[in-house]
Amino acid sequence: MTPLQEQTYLLLKTVPPGRVTTYKALADALGTRAYRTIGQFMKRNPYAPGVPCHRVVAASGTIGGFMGKTDGKEIAKKIRLLRSEGVRIRRHRVVDFTSVVFTFQ
């Protein structure tokens, strides 16, 4: 595991239940512009659910991917996990995105 992966997973653990963050916010907080790399780290997360990759969504507020997929049962599981934490989802989008997004500031 690379140092950037370790830092990413540690940082992601600070996102509380009921909140979401973005691939971009994670990358920015880590001082990198490697947004897609952050996405790959989420796809390969060996620590789930302790490191809650389901809380990472696209900067537009759309659900994004989960477990390497962008539809099907994996996305249904991500939505279920987010809803169980109180995040409202409608049409694969986080409702009131700006009020639940966590930006590490």
Tab-separated table of C-alpha atoms in Angstrom:
chain	number	residue	atom	x	y	z
A	1	MET	CA	0.000	0.000	0.000
A	2	THR	CA	1.315	3.438	-0.910
A	3	PRO	CA	1.613	6.318	1.565
A	4	LEU	CA	-1.077	8.208	-0.401
A	5	GLN	CA	-3.473	5.266	-0.042
A	6	GLU	CA	-2.849	5.077	3.696
A	7	GLN	CA	-3.379	8.835	4.087
A	8	THR	CA	-6.569	8.655	2.010
A	9	TYR	CA	-8.076	5.878	4.121
A	10	LEU	CA	-7.138	7.622	7.383
A	11	LEU	CA	-8.680	10.884	6.194
A	12	LEU	CA	-11.852	9.169	4.997
A	13	LYS	CA	-12.376	7.700	8.468
A	14	THR	CA	-12.988	11.262	9.716
A	15	VAL	CA	-16.156	11.655	7.613
A	16	PRO	CA	-19.001	11.110	10.091
A	17	PRO	CA	-22.155	9.073	9.461
A	18	GLY	CA	-24.865	11.181	7.858
A	19	ARG	CA	-22.330	13.158	5.842
A	20	VAL	CA	-20.692	12.582	2.459
A	21	THR	CA	-17.513	13.839	0.854
A	22	THR	CA	-16.241	13.929	-2.709
A	23	TYR	CA	-13.309	12.433	-4.558
A	24	LYS	CA	-12.147	16.009	-5.199
A	25	ALA	CA	-12.425	17.054	-1.540
A	26	LEU	CA	-10.348	14.052	-0.484
A	27	ALA	CA	-7.723	14.791	-3.131
A	28	ASP	CA	-7.610	18.500	-2.266
A	29	ALA	CA	-7.198	17.755	1.445
A	30	LEU	CA	-4.309	15.445	0.579
A	31	GLY	CA	-2.660	18.050	-1.652
A	32	THR	CA	-3.101	16.157	-4.907
A	33	ARG	CA	-5.158	16.600	-8.056
A	34	ALA	CA	-5.336	12.837	-8.619
A	35	TYR	CA	-9.125	12.619	-8.319
A	36	ARG	CA	-9.395	9.445	-10.377
A	37	THR	CA	-6.669	7.831	-8.305
A	38	ILE	CA	-8.714	8.557	-5.191
A	39	GLY	CA	-11.628	6.819	-6.923
A	40	GLN	CA	-9.446	3.792	-7.571
A	41	PHE	CA	-8.463	3.726	-3.899
A	42	MET	CA	-12.154	3.632	-2.992
A	43	LYS	CA	-12.730	0.790	-5.450
A	44	ARG	CA	-9.911	-1.219	-3.852
A	45	ASN	CA	-10.635	-0.291	-0.222
A	46	PRO	CA	-9.491	-3.294	1.849
A	47	TYR	CA	-10.847	-1.796	5.086
A	48	ALA	CA	-14.554	-1.398	4.307
A	49	PRO	CA	-16.763	-0.784	6.162
A	50	GLY	CA	-14.302	0.584	8.761
A	51	VAL	CA	-13.102	3.013	6.110
A	52	PRO	CA	-16.484	4.193	4.773
A	53	CYS	CA	-15.932	4.501	1.018
A	54	HIS	CA	-19.721	4.529	0.549
A	55	ARG	CA	-19.624	8.119	1.871
A	56	VAL	CA	-17.648	9.325	-1.167
A	57	VAL	CA	-19.760	10.772	-3.986
A	58	ALA	CA	-19.171	12.848	-7.109
A	59	ALA	CA	-18.658	16.617	-6.776
A	60	SER	CA	-22.001	17.109	-8.547
A	61	GLY	CA	-23.784	15.308	-5.705
A	62	THR	CA	-24.511	12.210	-7.767
A	63	ILE	CA	-23.859	8.851	-6.161
A	64	GLY	CA	-20.791	7.963	-8.237
A	65	GLY	CA	-19.507	4.410	-8.198
A	66	PHE	CA	-19.296	1.699	-5.580
A	67	MET	CA	-17.317	-1.525	-5.494
A	68	GLY	CA	-16.102	-0.807	-9.019
A	69	LYS	CA	-19.601	-0.480	-10.480
A	70	THR	CA	-21.790	2.433	-11.509
A	71	ASP	CA	-25.142	0.646	-11.487
A	72	GLY	CA	-26.878	-2.492	-10.320
A	73	LYS	CA	-26.810	-4.125	-6.911
A	74	GLU	CA	-23.590	-2.370	-5.885
A	75	ILE	CA	-25.118	1.095	-6.281
A	76	ALA	CA	-28.304	-0.094	-4.581
A	77	LYS	CA	-26.126	-1.175	-1.630
A	78	LYS	CA	-24.352	2.227	-1.524
A	79	ILE	CA	-27.707	4.010	-1.504
A	80	ARG	CA	-28.966	1.680	1.236
A	81	LEU	CA	-25.868	2.358	3.370
A	82	LEU	CA	-26.159	6.130	2.934
A	83	ARG	CA	-29.871	6.111	3.722
A	84	SER	CA	-29.258	4.014	6.840
A	85	GLU	CA	-27.012	6.865	8.040
A	86	GLY	CA	-29.660	9.509	7.346
A	87	VAL	CA	-28.444	10.765	3.960
A	88	ARG	CA	-31.396	11.419	1.678
A	89	ILE	CA	-31.045	10.199	-1.903
A	90	ARG	CA	-33.364	10.939	-4.814
A	91	ARG	CA	-32.738	9.830	-8.400
A	92	HIS	CA	-29.175	8.788	-7.556
A	93	ARG	CA	-28.409	12.250	-6.120
A	94	VAL	CA	-27.767	13.411	-2.574
A	95	VAL	CA	-30.658	15.669	-1.517
A	96	ASP	CA	-29.498	19.003	-0.036
A	97	PHE	CA	-25.959	18.084	-1.027
A	98	THR	CA	-24.374	21.324	0.221
A	99	SER	CA	-25.749	20.767	3.725
A	100	VAL	CA	-24.307	17.247	4.099
A	101	VAL	CA	-21.023	17.499	2.197
A	102	PHE	CA	-17.918	17.239	4.392
A	103	THR	CA	-14.900	19.187	3.111
A	104	PHE	CA	-12.130	18.620	5.721
A	105	GLN	CA	-11.853	22.303	6.662
